[in-house]
Amino acid sequence: MKIIREINKMKTYARIMRKENKLIGFVPTMGYFHEGHLGLIKTARKQSDIVITSIFVNPIQFGPKEDFKKYPHDTKRDEELAKTCGVDVIFYPRKKDMYPDGFSTYVNVEGLTGNLCGKSRPSHFRGVTTVVMKLFEIIKPDIAYFGQKDAQQVFVIKKMVEDLNMDITMKIMPIAREEDGLAMSSRNVYLTKDERKDATLLCKALKMAEELINCGERNPKKIIKRMRNLILESQSARIDYISIVDTKSLKEVDTLRDEVLIALAAFIGKTRLIDNAILNVKETEKAYECEKSQKR
Ligand code: PAF
């Protein structure tokens, strides 16, 4: 496994691989690997000739009061895990090379970035799309792998790829969860023992929403209220948002009809966690009808 830190060396390596007709799979990360990252890497390993992962804690996607300075890292462990999963190259760009003095060009996807996480983290997605665009330009991968846990990030990057006619196939992998359902996140390490228990309320709230929808509830306000009440059973919880949005526009829906994203962000203690589920309401209805007719 190669370790590359220089942007030019990374470009050269990727160019040589492309010349040799190798299919490049790319997994961008901020490190501190968990099963979610490893799932992306393992899928990339199966589907591509060359697997490149980047580890870069991107300063411009963090707000001034966020956890950039204390973002968890364990380089040695990440390198060992990457090697075991068959990574060919870890790309560790340096902050001063990614954002040299005078850096002033940003990529901004309008529309999809104004609500959900974009509301409480106003410059976050501009930071994400800028760094992902730079990484895509350096590596020029054929396939890029992302996790569904960052649902809005996935929609925003897909839109950037589409709008800018980039020749990259986006592969999205399902949310990796702990045994008790908590969505895996590098930030889970911040939770105390009690907070860790309370954090499972987030996935329980999503499960409850799915059950309510399966039982015929179509009013998003009622569903959100029930989710809110469940999460607030924990004294350490503070809800940032719970929203049910259309998967095309990411705009809130008045009634549940087609495919929706149920997304939430909440602080458990000082740790902000996100989770989500995508649900096709029409399919739910069909399954419900089928179940009813089988019972008749
Ligand atoms: O999802 C992440 O880890 C980051 O937002 C990403 C895509 C690596 C960009 O910094």
Tab-separated table of C-alpha atoms and ligand atoms in Angstrom:
chain	number	residue	atom	x	y	z
A	1	MET	CA	0.000	0.000	0.000
A	2	LYS	CA	1.369	3.392	-1.014
A	3	ILE	CA	1.134	6.549	1.068
A	4	ILE	CA	1.052	9.714	-1.028
A	5	ARG	CA	1.081	13.226	0.436
A	6	GLU	CA	1.947	15.433	-2.528
A	7	ILE	CA	-0.829	16.512	-4.872
A	8	ASN	CA	1.421	16.240	-7.945
A	9	LYS	CA	2.525	12.705	-7.043
A	10	MET	CA	-1.116	11.707	-6.568
A	11	LYS	CA	-2.005	13.179	-9.976
A	12	THR	CA	0.887	11.373	-11.656
A	13	TYR	CA	0.046	8.015	-10.073
A	14	ALA	CA	-3.635	8.307	-11.065
A	15	ARG	CA	-2.676	9.388	-14.602
A	16	ILE	CA	-0.429	6.336	-15.042
A	17	MET	CA	-3.214	4.043	-13.780
A	18	ARG	CA	-5.678	5.597	-16.220
A	19	LYS	CA	-3.194	5.123	-19.092
A	20	GLU	CA	-3.007	1.448	-18.153
A	21	ASN	CA	-6.812	1.330	-18.435
A	22	LYS	CA	-7.214	0.627	-14.735
A	23	LEU	CA	-10.610	1.446	-13.239
A	24	ILE	CA	-10.065	3.763	-10.271
A	25	GLY	CA	-12.380	3.513	-7.247
A	26	PHE	CA	-12.119	6.389	-4.763
A	27	VAL	CA	-13.293	6.646	-1.142
A	28	PRO	CA	-12.901	10.178	0.268
A	29	THR	CA	-12.807	10.257	4.097
A	30	MET	CA	-11.738	12.292	7.081
A	31	GLY	CA	-10.190	9.189	8.678
A	32	TYR	CA	-10.794	7.485	12.034
A	33	PHE	CA	-12.226	4.522	10.172
A	34	HIS	CA	-15.255	2.538	11.307
A	35	GLU	CA	-17.194	-0.259	9.595
A	36	GLY	CA	-19.024	2.315	7.431
A	37	HIS	CA	-15.743	3.453	5.836
A	38	LEU	CA	-14.482	-0.110	5.570
A	39	GLY	CA	-17.707	-1.172	3.825
A	40	LEU	CA	-17.117	1.533	1.192
A	41	ILE	CA	-13.501	0.444	0.759
A	42	LYS	CA	-14.405	-3.257	0.500
A	43	THR	CA	-17.037	-2.520	-2.151
A	44	ALA	CA	-14.553	-0.373	-4.045
A	45	ARG	CA	-12.053	-3.260	-3.842
A	46	LYS	CA	-14.579	-5.599	-5.490
A	47	GLN	CA	-15.596	-3.151	-8.207
A	48	SER	CA	-12.363	-1.399	-9.212
A	49	ASP	CA	-8.795	-2.236	-10.236
A	50	ILE	CA	-7.224	0.453	-8.074
A	51	VAL	CA	-8.614	1.629	-4.725
A	52	ILE	CA	-7.593	5.050	-3.485
A	53	THR	CA	-8.821	6.500	-0.201
A	54	SER	CA	-8.097	10.022	0.971
A	55	ILE	CA	-7.775	11.039	4.609
A	56	PHE	CA	-8.136	14.778	5.053
A	57	VAL	CA	-9.923	16.599	7.856
A	58	ASN	CA	-11.178	19.426	5.732
A	59	PRO	CA	-11.066	22.681	7.718
A	60	ILE	CA	-13.439	24.617	5.462
A	61	GLN	CA	-16.416	22.333	6.107
A	62	PHE	CA	-16.338	23.044	9.866
A	63	GLY	CA	-18.003	26.076	11.436
A	64	PRO	CA	-16.063	28.256	13.897
A	65	LYS	CA	-17.563	26.562	16.977
A	66	GLU	CA	-17.381	23.015	15.606
A	67	ASP	CA	-15.002	20.155	16.331
A	68	PHE	CA	-12.324	20.657	13.647
A	69	LYS	CA	-9.500	20.911	16.210
A	70	LYS	CA	-10.561	17.836	18.145
A	71	TYR	CA	-11.777	15.649	15.268
A	72	PRO	CA	-10.646	12.108	16.229
A	73	HIS	CA	-7.673	10.565	14.445
A	74	ASP	CA	-5.605	7.402	14.647
A	75	THR	CA	-3.391	7.288	11.599
A	76	LYS	CA	-1.668	4.017	12.428
A	77	ARG	CA	-4.930	2.158	12.965
A	78	ASP	CA	-6.444	3.647	9.767
A	79	GLU	CA	-3.380	2.549	7.788
A	80	GLU	CA	-3.558	-1.006	9.152
A	81	LEU	CA	-7.289	-1.266	8.431
A	82	ALA	CA	-6.858	0.190	4.941
A	83	LYS	CA	-4.119	-2.338	4.193
A	84	THR	CA	-6.270	-5.247	5.419
A	85	CYS	CA	-9.132	-4.115	3.175
A	86	GLY	CA	-6.895	-3.968	0.106
A	87	VAL	CA	-6.431	-0.212	-0.366
A	88	ASP	CA	-3.737	0.556	-2.956
A	89	VAL	CA	-3.119	4.182	-2.007
A	90	ILE	CA	-3.884	6.409	0.957
A	91	PHE	CA	-3.771	10.029	-0.124
A	92	TYR	CA	-3.046	12.413	2.768
A	93	PRO	CA	-2.969	15.876	1.260
A	94	ARG	CA	-1.561	18.652	3.435
A	95	LYS	CA	-3.741	21.568	4.475
A	96	LYS	CA	-1.209	24.112	3.142
A	97	ASP	CA	-1.216	22.401	-0.266
A	98	MET	CA	-5.013	22.082	-0.478
A	99	TYR	CA	-5.612	25.653	0.680
A	100	PRO	CA	-2.484	27.712	0.028
A	101	ASP	CA	-2.420	31.395	0.987
A	102	GLY	CA	-4.701	33.287	-1.339
A	103	PHE	CA	-7.013	30.341	-2.032
A	104	SER	CA	-10.311	31.896	-3.121
A	105	THR	CA	-12.320	29.501	-5.308
A	106	TYR	CA	-15.292	27.604	-3.887
A	107	VAL	CA	-17.903	25.258	-5.328
A	108	ASN	CA	-21.436	25.878	-4.161
A	109	VAL	CA	-24.514	23.798	-4.994
A	110	GLU	CA	-27.506	26.090	-4.618
A	111	GLY	CA	-30.972	25.028	-3.531
A	112	LEU	CA	-30.228	21.659	-1.968
A	113	THR	CA	-27.940	23.169	0.665
A	114	GLY	CA	-30.312	25.640	2.312
A	115	ASN	CA	-32.211	23.381	4.695
A	116	LEU	CA	-31.625	20.330	6.947
A	117	CYS	CA	-27.926	20.380	7.982
A	118	GLY	CA	-27.310	23.386	5.720
A	119	LYS	CA	-29.510	25.539	7.951
A	120	SER	CA	-27.527	25.047	11.142
A	121	ARG	CA	-24.161	24.624	9.363
A	122	PRO	CA	-24.365	27.418	6.753
A	123	SER	CA	-20.936	27.023	5.123
A	124	HIS	CA	-20.634	23.260	5.591
A	125	PHE	CA	-21.708	22.055	2.147
A	126	ARG	CA	-19.691	24.697	0.340
A	127	GLY	CA	-16.666	23.266	2.170
A	128	VAL	CA	-17.636	19.693	1.279
A	129	THR	CA	-18.261	20.319	-2.418
A	130	THR	CA	-15.086	22.392	-2.730
A	131	VAL	CA	-12.858	19.704	-1.221
A	132	VAL	CA	-14.600	16.842	-3.060
A	133	MET	CA	-14.284	18.723	-6.346
A	134	LYS	CA	-10.547	19.235	-5.669
A	135	LEU	CA	-10.058	15.564	-4.779
A	136	PHE	CA	-11.999	14.495	-7.892
A	137	GLU	CA	-9.831	16.791	-10.031
A	138	ILE	CA	-6.606	15.412	-8.523
A	139	ILE	CA	-7.556	11.719	-8.764
A	140	LYS	CA	-10.137	11.721	-11.575
A	141	PRO	CA	-11.701	8.478	-10.306
A	142	ASP	CA	-14.123	6.378	-12.347
A	143	ILE	CA	-16.260	5.535	-9.316
A	144	ALA	CA	-16.614	7.418	-6.016
A	145	TYR	CA	-18.082	5.809	-2.913
A	146	PHE	CA	-20.117	7.592	-0.227
A	147	GLY	CA	-22.258	6.499	2.713
A	148	GLN	CA	-26.006	7.119	2.934
A	149	LYS	CA	-25.604	8.342	6.520
A	150	ASP	CA	-24.650	11.772	5.191
A	151	ALA	CA	-27.793	11.806	3.064
A	152	GLN	CA	-27.807	15.505	2.225
A	153	GLN	CA	-24.093	15.371	1.358
A	154	VAL	CA	-24.857	12.547	-1.084
A	155	PHE	CA	-27.656	14.526	-2.789
A	156	VAL	CA	-25.483	17.636	-2.989
A	157	ILE	CA	-22.402	15.866	-4.419
A	158	LYS	CA	-24.555	13.947	-6.923
A	159	LYS	CA	-25.987	17.284	-8.083
A	160	MET	CA	-22.500	18.783	-8.424
A	161	VAL	CA	-21.337	15.786	-10.488
A	162	GLU	CA	-24.423	16.059	-12.709
A	163	ASP	CA	-24.399	19.859	-13.092
A	164	LEU	CA	-20.678	19.998	-13.875
A	165	ASN	CA	-20.830	17.028	-16.305
A	166	MET	CA	-18.213	15.097	-14.379
A	167	ASP	CA	-17.396	11.589	-15.636
A	168	ILE	CA	-17.753	9.952	-12.249
A	169	THR	CA	-20.164	7.234	-11.173
A	170	MET	CA	-21.443	7.761	-7.643
A	171	LYS	CA	-22.008	4.610	-5.582
A	172	ILE	CA	-23.943	5.040	-2.352
A	173	MET	CA	-23.753	2.415	0.364
A	174	PRO	CA	-26.363	1.848	3.095
A	175	ILE	CA	-25.856	3.193	6.618
A	176	ALA	CA	-23.596	0.957	8.723
A	177	ARG	CA	-25.123	0.475	12.174
A	178	GLU	CA	-23.968	-0.818	15.553
A	179	GLU	CA	-25.815	-3.872	16.902
A	180	ASP	CA	-28.262	-1.650	18.799
A	181	GLY	CA	-29.009	0.372	15.669
A	182	LEU	CA	-26.881	3.490	16.299
A	183	ALA	CA	-25.550	4.786	12.986
A	184	MET	CA	-21.758	4.418	12.889
A	185	SER	CA	-19.894	7.705	13.019
A	186	SER	CA	-16.369	8.761	13.900
A	187	ARG	CA	-18.005	11.211	16.320
A	188	ASN	CA	-19.617	8.414	18.408
A	189	VAL	CA	-16.302	8.271	20.264
A	190	TYR	CA	-17.167	11.606	21.944
A	191	LEU	CA	-20.203	10.069	23.730
A	192	THR	CA	-20.078	9.176	27.432
A	193	LYS	CA	-21.468	5.803	28.484
A	194	ASP	CA	-24.894	7.258	29.327
A	195	GLU	CA	-24.997	9.404	26.195
A	196	ARG	CA	-24.106	6.352	24.116
A	197	LYS	CA	-27.260	4.635	25.433
A	198	ASP	CA	-29.400	7.730	24.806
A	199	ALA	CA	-28.035	8.054	21.273
A	200	THR	CA	-29.982	4.943	20.217
A	201	LEU	CA	-33.164	7.036	20.550
A	202	LEU	CA	-32.320	8.572	17.175
A	203	CYS	CA	-32.587	5.317	15.232
A	204	LYS	CA	-35.546	4.272	17.388
A	205	ALA	CA	-37.338	7.478	16.373
A	206	LEU	CA	-36.691	6.701	12.696
A	207	LYS	CA	-37.960	3.164	13.136
A	208	MET	CA	-41.082	4.477	14.822
A	209	ALA	CA	-41.642	6.898	11.917
A	210	GLU	CA	-41.394	3.993	9.468
A	211	GLU	CA	-43.883	1.984	11.502
A	212	LEU	CA	-46.326	4.902	11.653
A	213	ILE	CA	-46.071	5.292	7.878
A	214	ASN	CA	-46.525	1.537	7.381
A	215	CYS	CA	-49.692	1.788	9.468
A	216	GLY	CA	-51.040	4.488	7.160
A	217	GLU	CA	-49.973	7.772	8.816
A	218	ARG	CA	-49.438	10.383	6.078
A	219	ASN	CA	-49.197	13.580	8.110
A	220	PRO	CA	-45.504	14.561	8.497
A	221	LYS	CA	-46.228	16.944	11.387
A	222	LYS	CA	-47.776	14.157	13.466
A	223	ILE	CA	-44.882	11.805	12.692
A	224	ILE	CA	-42.272	14.452	13.556
A	225	LYS	CA	-44.052	15.247	16.842
A	226	ARG	CA	-43.950	11.588	17.893
A	227	MET	CA	-40.257	11.358	16.918
A	228	ARG	CA	-39.461	14.545	18.828
A	229	ASN	CA	-41.208	13.262	21.971
A	230	LEU	CA	-39.327	9.993	21.811
A	231	ILE	CA	-35.897	11.641	21.428
A	232	LEU	CA	-36.617	14.143	24.185
A	233	GLU	CA	-37.139	11.294	26.634
A	234	SER	CA	-33.400	11.710	27.072
A	235	GLN	CA	-32.397	14.661	29.249
A	236	SER	CA	-29.142	14.945	27.329
A	237	ALA	CA	-30.851	15.341	23.926
A	238	ARG	CA	-31.334	18.616	22.066
A	239	ILE	CA	-32.924	18.406	18.637
A	240	ASP	CA	-31.415	20.437	15.822
A	241	TYR	CA	-34.019	19.346	13.257
A	242	ILE	CA	-36.315	16.518	12.256
A	243	SER	CA	-37.610	16.850	8.697
A	244	ILE	CA	-39.477	14.797	6.168
A	245	VAL	CA	-38.499	15.959	2.707
A	246	ASP	CA	-39.001	15.025	-0.913
A	247	THR	CA	-35.898	13.200	-2.205
A	248	LYS	CA	-35.721	15.289	-5.380
A	249	SER	CA	-35.942	18.814	-3.989
A	250	LEU	CA	-35.081	18.176	-0.303
A	251	LYS	CA	-38.096	20.429	0.435
A	252	GLU	CA	-40.451	19.557	3.281
A	253	VAL	CA	-43.612	17.716	2.222
A	254	ASP	CA	-47.167	18.520	3.429
A	255	THR	CA	-48.333	14.984	3.025
A	256	LEU	CA	-46.529	11.734	2.352
A	257	ARG	CA	-46.988	10.541	-1.216
A	258	ASP	CA	-43.835	9.391	-3.024
A	259	GLU	CA	-40.256	8.806	-1.944
A	260	VAL	CA	-39.285	10.737	1.170
A	261	LEU	CA	-36.161	11.264	3.224
A	262	ILE	CA	-36.735	11.331	6.965
A	263	ALA	CA	-33.681	13.127	8.308
A	264	LEU	CA	-32.676	14.282	11.752
A	265	ALA	CA	-29.821	15.887	13.626
A	266	ALA	CA	-29.625	16.073	17.400
A	267	PHE	CA	-27.084	16.886	20.059
A	268	ILE	CA	-26.610	14.145	22.611
A	269	GLY	CA	-24.719	16.038	25.261
A	270	LYS	CA	-22.258	18.097	23.213
A	271	THR	CA	-22.090	15.677	20.297
A	272	ARG	CA	-24.092	16.408	17.178
A	273	LEU	CA	-25.293	13.213	15.499
A	274	ILE	CA	-27.263	12.683	12.305
A	275	ASP	CA	-29.321	9.796	10.994
A	276	ASN	CA	-31.908	9.215	8.275
A	277	ALA	CA	-34.098	6.785	6.373
A	278	ILE	CA	-35.403	6.840	2.811
A	279	LEU	CA	-38.877	5.473	2.366
A	280	ASN	CA	-40.952	4.862	-0.721
A	281	VAL	CA	-44.481	5.567	0.485
A	282	LYS	CA	-46.086	4.014	-2.619
A	283	GLU	CA	-44.242	0.742	-2.093
A	284	THR	CA	-45.269	0.790	1.570
A	285	GLU	CA	-48.881	1.173	0.433
A	286	LYS	CA	-48.574	-1.733	-2.010
A	287	ALA	CA	-47.055	-3.972	0.671
A	288	TYR	CA	-49.786	-2.916	3.103
A	289	GLU	CA	-52.535	-3.689	0.569
A	290	CYS	CA	-50.943	-7.056	-0.175
A	291	GLU	CA	-50.723	-7.909	3.546
A	292	LYS	CA	-54.390	-6.905	3.979
A	293	SER	CA	-55.549	-9.057	1.067
A	294	GLN	CA	-53.558	-12.030	2.365
A	295	LYS	CA	-55.342	-11.713	5.698
A	296	ARG	CA	-58.791	-11.626	4.047
B	1	PAF	O1	-18.105	12.498	4.573
B	1	PAF	C1	-16.953	12.913	4.854
B	1	PAF	O2	-16.183	12.266	5.545
B	1	PAF	C2	-16.510	14.266	4.327
B	1	PAF	O3	-17.555	15.174	4.301
B	1	PAF	C3	-15.832	14.184	2.955
B	1	PAF	C4	-16.774	13.694	1.878
B	1	PAF	C5	-14.629	13.262	3.026
B	1	PAF	C6	-15.337	15.565	2.532
B	1	PAF	O4	-14.438	16.090	3.453
